[in-house]
XYZ file of C-alpha atoms in Angstrom:
479
model
C 49.624 89.834 103.746
C 48.933 93.104 101.903
C 46.027 93.426 104.004
C 47.713 92.797 107.139
C 50.394 95.244 106.143
C 47.730 97.968 105.543
C 45.348 97.338 108.580
C 48.165 97.451 110.913
C 49.793 100.667 109.047
C 46.762 102.338 109.898
C 46.495 101.719 113.392
C 50.291 102.363 114.033
C 49.997 105.560 111.671
C 47.236 106.704 113.954
C 48.442 106.574 117.306
C 51.609 108.224 116.072
C 49.916 110.917 114.681
C 48.324 111.618 118.123
C 51.652 111.615 119.817
C 54.605 112.570 117.640
C 53.401 115.923 115.788
C 53.101 117.610 119.171
C 56.006 115.934 120.561
C 58.289 117.448 117.314
C 55.922 120.554 116.964
C 55.286 121.425 120.756
C 58.240 119.751 122.828
C 61.342 119.709 120.750
C 60.374 122.891 118.871
C 59.534 124.499 122.245
C 63.060 123.412 123.809
C 64.721 124.652 120.819
C 63.124 128.138 121.235
C 63.421 128.135 124.738
C 67.381 127.556 124.603
C 68.025 129.255 121.344
C 69.768 128.185 118.538
C 73.346 128.124 119.318
C 72.588 126.335 122.679
C 70.354 123.673 120.867
C 72.857 123.599 118.157
C 75.358 122.239 121.017
C 73.385 119.801 122.143
C 72.558 118.454 118.405
C 76.122 118.134 117.084
C 76.649 116.286 120.266
C 73.893 113.883 119.680
C 75.083 113.590 116.241
C 78.541 112.341 117.256
C 76.874 109.940 119.899
C 74.988 108.244 117.007
C 78.320 108.041 115.082
C 79.303 104.724 116.607
C 76.018 103.296 117.267
C 76.700 100.102 115.226
C 78.567 99.342 118.093
C 75.715 99.004 120.353
C 73.608 96.910 117.812
C 75.925 95.341 115.508
C 73.465 94.709 113.106
C 71.453 92.784 115.949
C 68.228 93.993 115.684
C 67.637 93.868 111.801
C 68.936 90.072 111.982
C 66.925 89.362 114.939
C 63.607 90.700 113.304
C 64.016 88.693 110.186
C 65.197 85.659 112.139
C 62.176 85.703 114.507
C 59.675 86.474 111.237
C 61.052 83.064 109.580
C 61.557 81.223 112.615
C 59.462 82.058 115.822
C 60.503 79.286 117.857
C 64.137 80.889 118.154
C 62.817 83.565 120.513
C 63.189 81.338 123.253
C 66.769 80.229 122.476
C 68.094 83.666 121.624
C 66.335 86.243 123.931
C 68.645 86.003 127.047
C 71.584 85.660 124.941
C 71.145 88.953 123.045
C 69.934 90.550 125.491
C 73.082 89.767 127.952
C 75.133 90.747 125.061
C 73.717 93.968 124.405
C 75.378 95.114 127.942
C 78.992 94.365 126.620
C 78.238 96.436 123.436
C 76.841 98.821 125.633
C 80.272 99.134 127.563
C 82.314 99.082 124.441
C 80.270 101.816 122.752
C 80.403 103.782 125.846
C 84.435 103.496 126.130
C 84.892 103.736 122.195
C 82.620 107.104 122.114
C 84.336 108.961 124.945
C 87.782 108.082 123.755
C 86.863 109.264 120.147
C 85.614 112.467 121.574
C 88.803 113.238 123.285
C 90.556 112.398 119.811
C 88.158 115.175 118.458
C 89.061 117.525 120.933
C 85.957 117.871 123.010
C 86.163 118.296 126.854
C 84.398 119.314 130.261
C 80.531 120.159 129.351
C 80.810 118.400 126.253
C 82.149 115.111 127.547
C 79.566 115.211 129.935
C 76.641 115.493 127.595
C 78.235 112.622 125.765
C 78.046 110.224 128.764
C 74.795 110.841 129.524
C 73.771 110.781 125.658
C 75.696 107.702 125.240
C 73.636 105.806 128.102
C 70.298 107.505 126.122
C 71.684 105.868 122.989
C 72.139 101.982 124.786
C 68.527 102.300 125.944
C 67.059 103.379 122.713
C 69.224 100.846 121.145
C 67.816 98.025 123.587
C 64.189 99.200 123.211
C 64.862 98.548 119.309
C 66.356 95.195 120.022
C 63.133 94.385 121.793
C 60.381 95.605 119.701
C 62.164 93.316 116.979
C 61.252 90.506 118.969
C 57.730 91.885 118.903
C 57.174 92.632 115.197
C 58.900 89.843 114.355
C 56.188 87.704 116.019
C 53.847 89.929 113.850
C 52.362 91.645 117.256
C 52.100 94.787 115.476
C 49.845 96.688 117.211
C 51.798 96.439 120.560
C 55.152 97.274 118.640
C 53.145 99.993 117.601
C 51.917 101.270 120.952
C 56.096 100.533 122.227
C 56.887 103.265 119.160
C 55.198 106.061 120.773
C 55.663 105.290 124.380
C 59.084 106.911 125.162
C 57.898 110.135 123.258
C 54.531 110.107 125.193
C 57.125 110.063 128.495
C 59.050 112.800 126.725
C 55.570 115.008 126.236
C 54.410 114.664 129.937
C 58.016 115.498 131.612
C 58.999 117.859 129.304
C 55.202 119.556 129.313
C 55.802 120.140 133.296
C 59.616 121.823 132.931
C 58.665 124.054 130.137
C 55.184 125.102 131.128
C 54.549 124.168 134.754
C 55.790 127.549 135.905
C 58.233 125.352 138.050
C 61.103 127.517 137.244
C 59.646 130.784 135.915
C 60.187 129.839 132.512
C 63.748 128.909 132.700
C 64.656 125.751 131.031
C 68.413 124.154 130.818
C 69.480 121.827 127.700
C 70.516 119.444 130.368
C 66.885 118.433 131.358
C 65.871 117.792 128.021
C 68.826 114.986 127.799
C 67.758 113.619 131.560
C 63.687 113.528 130.296
C 65.136 111.013 127.615
C 66.944 109.118 129.702
C 63.851 108.433 132.133
C 61.470 108.095 128.940
C 63.584 105.507 127.463
C 64.576 103.563 130.583
C 60.761 103.165 131.472
C 59.863 102.124 127.839
C 62.732 99.887 128.101
C 61.763 97.976 131.432
C 57.913 97.322 129.803
C 58.962 96.506 126.537
C 61.616 93.602 128.218
C 58.322 92.483 130.458
C 56.102 92.062 127.186
C 59.071 90.052 125.626
C 60.062 87.962 128.739
C 55.851 87.143 128.701
C 56.526 85.266 125.321
C 59.851 83.885 125.763
C 58.936 82.586 129.318
C 62.561 82.065 129.699
C 65.696 84.456 130.894
C 68.688 84.257 133.089
C 71.862 86.455 133.172
C 74.144 84.245 131.700
C 76.821 85.339 128.754
C 76.485 82.304 125.999
C 79.877 82.921 124.119
C 79.130 80.689 121.811
C 75.692 81.948 120.919
C 77.400 85.479 120.888
C 80.163 84.375 118.327
C 77.499 83.123 115.861
C 75.111 86.053 116.411
C 78.308 88.169 115.652
C 79.347 86.601 113.039
C 75.727 86.309 111.442
C 74.826 89.859 112.048
C 78.107 91.441 110.571
C 76.803 92.402 107.177
C 73.605 94.001 108.996
C 76.144 95.688 111.386
C 78.450 97.173 108.598
C 74.964 98.430 106.943
C 73.904 100.349 109.987
C 77.374 101.787 110.344
C 77.452 103.175 106.619
C 74.031 104.185 107.002
C 74.483 106.413 110.446
C 77.340 107.855 108.521
C 75.855 109.433 105.582
C 72.520 110.309 107.985
C 74.523 111.650 110.735
C 77.922 112.962 109.606
C 76.382 116.164 108.466
C 75.418 118.071 111.927
C 79.331 117.177 113.082
C 80.952 118.035 109.547
C 79.239 121.238 110.009
C 80.261 122.043 113.627
C 84.126 121.079 112.446
C 84.343 122.690 108.997
C 82.437 125.789 109.212
C 83.760 128.967 110.968
C 80.390 129.493 112.973
C 79.859 126.058 113.317
C 77.359 125.615 116.396
C 75.210 128.311 115.171
C 74.982 126.851 111.363
C 74.135 123.280 113.280
C 71.172 125.006 115.075
C 70.013 126.369 111.732
C 70.628 122.688 110.327
C 68.783 121.474 113.366
C 65.632 123.639 112.805
C 65.135 122.603 109.316
C 66.162 118.630 109.932
C 64.075 118.275 112.981
C 60.706 118.305 110.728
C 62.251 116.097 107.979
C 63.041 113.854 110.849
C 59.504 113.852 112.216
C 58.495 112.974 108.792
C 60.923 109.927 108.590
C 59.136 108.793 111.552
C 56.384 107.427 109.427
C 58.344 105.983 106.995
C 60.333 104.154 109.647
C 56.958 102.689 110.544
C 56.905 101.288 107.045
C 59.750 99.531 107.345
C 59.097 98.220 110.975
C 55.939 96.390 109.361
C 57.166 95.685 106.135
C 60.566 93.662 106.915
C 58.908 90.786 108.958
C 56.271 90.697 106.413
C 58.838 90.519 103.392
C 60.889 88.194 105.161
C 57.813 85.599 105.847
C 56.680 85.678 102.137
C 60.370 85.139 100.990
C 60.894 82.751 103.467
C 57.535 81.064 102.034
C 58.716 81.753 98.154
C 55.763 84.346 97.748
C 55.621 87.238 95.092
C 56.345 90.311 96.912
C 55.637 92.658 93.602
C 51.879 93.514 94.619
C 52.937 94.489 98.316
C 55.892 96.774 96.685
C 53.451 98.519 94.595
C 51.109 99.046 97.431
C 53.495 100.326 99.828
C 55.132 102.458 97.457
C 51.675 104.091 96.679
C 51.050 104.367 100.077
C 53.944 106.232 101.014
C 54.987 108.229 97.629
C 51.506 109.864 97.304
C 51.689 111.446 100.812
C 55.238 112.488 100.292
C 55.056 114.240 97.423
C 52.233 116.197 98.936
C 53.907 116.878 101.798
C 57.049 117.955 99.410
C 54.794 120.217 97.799
C 53.698 122.153 100.750
C 57.342 122.334 102.278
C 58.458 123.786 99.180
C 55.677 126.183 98.632
C 55.658 127.551 102.255
C 58.972 127.205 104.110
C 59.352 130.561 105.340
C 55.688 130.280 107.046
C 56.306 127.022 108.307
C 59.679 128.154 109.898
C 58.099 131.008 111.220
C 55.544 129.379 112.638
C 57.329 127.149 114.579
C 60.609 129.033 115.310
C 61.903 132.495 116.573
C 65.529 132.623 115.671
C 67.188 132.361 112.451
C 64.195 131.713 110.442
C 65.103 133.004 106.812
C 67.945 130.848 106.779
C 66.331 127.904 108.373
C 63.447 128.105 105.642
C 66.196 127.857 102.679
C 67.644 124.848 104.616
C 64.134 123.452 104.922
C 63.080 123.420 101.345
C 66.150 121.504 100.060
C 65.713 119.218 102.812
C 62.394 118.074 102.373
C 62.966 117.294 98.737
C 65.210 114.511 99.556
C 62.176 113.270 101.893
C 60.895 111.821 98.405
C 63.633 109.637 98.207
C 63.992 109.130 101.758
C 60.624 107.615 101.721
C 61.088 105.138 99.213
C 64.169 103.872 100.771
C 61.849 102.385 103.745
C 60.474 100.306 101.121
C 63.566 99.117 98.901
C 66.200 98.708 101.179
C 63.825 97.037 103.530
C 63.244 94.290 100.843
C 66.790 94.083 100.222
C 67.183 93.650 103.692
C 64.093 91.294 103.860
C 66.117 89.166 101.260
C 69.366 89.117 103.262
C 70.957 91.041 99.985
C 73.567 93.027 102.167
C 76.400 92.894 99.895
C 74.784 94.666 97.554
C 72.908 97.485 100.232
C 76.511 97.723 101.795
C 77.885 98.504 98.435
C 75.474 101.371 97.938
C 75.614 102.569 101.315
C 79.232 102.799 100.839
C 78.950 104.696 97.699
C 76.413 106.822 99.304
C 79.014 107.864 101.928
C 81.605 108.486 99.533
C 79.411 110.742 97.575
C 78.102 112.589 100.979
C 81.424 113.333 102.357
C 82.813 114.481 99.291
C 79.975 117.132 98.727
C 80.066 117.868 102.470
C 83.456 118.708 102.041
C 83.286 120.906 99.310
C 80.005 122.549 100.530
C 80.105 123.129 104.136
C 83.334 125.638 104.378
C 81.391 128.304 102.119
C 77.937 127.651 102.292
C 77.426 126.203 105.952
C 73.977 124.230 106.460
C 72.502 124.997 103.015
C 75.443 123.372 101.923
C 74.974 120.265 103.920
C 71.250 119.831 103.034
C 72.637 120.380 99.380
C 74.835 117.196 100.153
C 71.709 115.215 101.848
C 69.542 115.870 98.767
C 71.688 114.280 96.185
C 72.860 111.598 98.375
C 69.557 110.119 99.627
C 68.723 110.198 95.238
C 71.677 108.561 94.237
C 70.947 105.729 97.427
C 67.333 104.993 96.335
C 67.921 104.954 92.654
C 70.607 102.353 93.019
C 68.246 100.181 95.361
C 65.416 100.739 92.937
C 67.493 99.233 90.188
C 69.046 96.108 92.470
C 65.708 94.813 93.630
C 64.516 94.880 89.983
C 67.126 92.733 89.163
C 66.839 90.452 92.300
C 62.986 90.215 92.399
C 62.322 90.566 88.575
C 60.015 93.424 89.517
C 57.793 95.090 86.537
C 57.590 98.808 86.091
C 55.338 99.155 82.955
C 55.579 102.705 81.286
C 51.730 102.966 82.383
C 52.970 102.635 86.150
C 55.882 105.193 85.407
C 53.466 107.764 83.661
C 50.715 107.647 86.182
C 53.355 108.510 89.048
C 54.809 111.411 86.695
C 51.568 112.634 85.723
C 50.217 112.529 89.241
C 53.359 114.605 90.531
C 53.441 117.067 87.496
C 49.434 118.039 87.828
C 49.598 117.831 91.628
C 52.562 120.359 92.004
C 51.084 122.461 88.925
C 47.653 123.058 90.530
C 49.235 123.633 94.099
C 51.586 126.202 92.762
C 48.765 128.072 90.457
C 46.235 127.705 93.675
C 48.061 129.828 95.394
C 46.398 133.201 95.102
C 43.136 131.411 95.750
C 43.474 131.218 99.565
C 44.515 133.497 102.373
C 45.325 130.658 105.157
C 48.332 128.373 104.625
C 46.456 125.489 106.255
C 43.508 125.285 104.387
C 45.633 125.357 101.111
C 47.869 122.467 102.445
C 44.295 120.698 102.881
C 43.210 121.302 99.387
C 46.973 120.552 98.361
C 46.348 116.745 100.283
C 43.064 116.466 98.494
C 44.467 117.442 94.951
C 46.721 114.367 95.215
C 44.417 112.106 96.690
C 41.705 112.683 94.152
C 44.102 112.238 91.263
C 45.530 109.087 92.523
C 42.015 107.738 92.499
C 41.413 108.993 88.950
C 44.682 107.681 87.681
C 44.061 104.243 89.357
C 46.833 104.254 91.567
C 44.677 103.949 94.763
C 41.589 101.843 93.514
C 38.289 102.867 95.343
C 37.075 99.038 95.577
C 40.589 97.814 97.171
C 40.628 101.038 99.523
C 37.013 100.439 100.891
C 37.765 96.645 101.243
C 40.530 97.281 103.256
C 38.776 99.739 105.347
C 35.601 97.669 106.232
C 38.219 94.789 106.928
C 40.102 97.284 109.585
């Protein structure tokens, strides 16, 4: 299982590295620069609002289905039609609830129109995730990896033409960005449906009410988890818009910084997408997950601290390289947000393990506490500090959540964290960060120093035995 995890992880990371950096740094940043921070802030606040009720679209079905198919492959034929049709009912409920809630919050006119299109996009994105959960549940990880970048690849093609095709003399409307999302999601969802139908070999447009009620009952704990996580991940931009006197501009500044964090989170999400079905099958077969947890920990922790070190040393240069407006303010926010990436990266391991084990009661309790912490800090910090205050709230919340998850997994799975294991990772963090800081004056080029920093962490992870040369070479040969 460790070999399967690492082999498929290499492939998925490779194709994502080929597509998503250009999506983030070229298209998404290009759109933000073209329309301006305030206009993009308008879009980003509405996007965050459209995600708040995302739970209604999914109701925990995706995670439930992934775990279920991984443990019982024969259930695909029985559940595929029923769940697919149920998703349309949930989509209608979601759209109605989102638009009604937007009226309560005082949105009108252009904002309502945007939320309608963004709501359709959220439905399509949710459908893609459900269809992919069948594919990854069957352990077709390479096909799932291709689907994970298909929508972004289509967006790159469409937005590249709109941004740089000289069709509109350099003019770009934020609405076009939303329309491009629609077509990218629609085509990807259609292709994913055909791939799953090929495996299920059966489909009919009929609502199976008894199956619908069974699925909703079984997926309820997953639904609550998704709701709580969506709130403490996405409420920040909405709260900045509502609580700060200059809300839309502050949201734009926050979005500039958060977008980079979100880009790195995509790679953490890849870990979770692979680990959930693998953990689920191992738990079903009563296999020990300890070695796989340690392998996944090293594979995500070492690159994460290297990335965070670079971000903390060069926030101004990174923001200046990417954006045209509000660089100084975004740099300060970016530095704080990227510190939280270490915690977020680890939740993709420990949170996924608890999900695979069905420990939803514990996960939901941790997430509820995280939401309370996040709300309290946002109400306290945002009115005075705006985007910077929201970044501090995110940092504290994410470390609180991951520490609670680590304690819970240690208790449930009897995972051992020896003194040597903790010391080695602590030494790697101290040595790597210290050498990175002291070597700043050795380099005139930010990119060369970034490569040097990555090399430092890689070399010392080998010296400290966190990554074993023999095991790495064996995995590479098999890959």
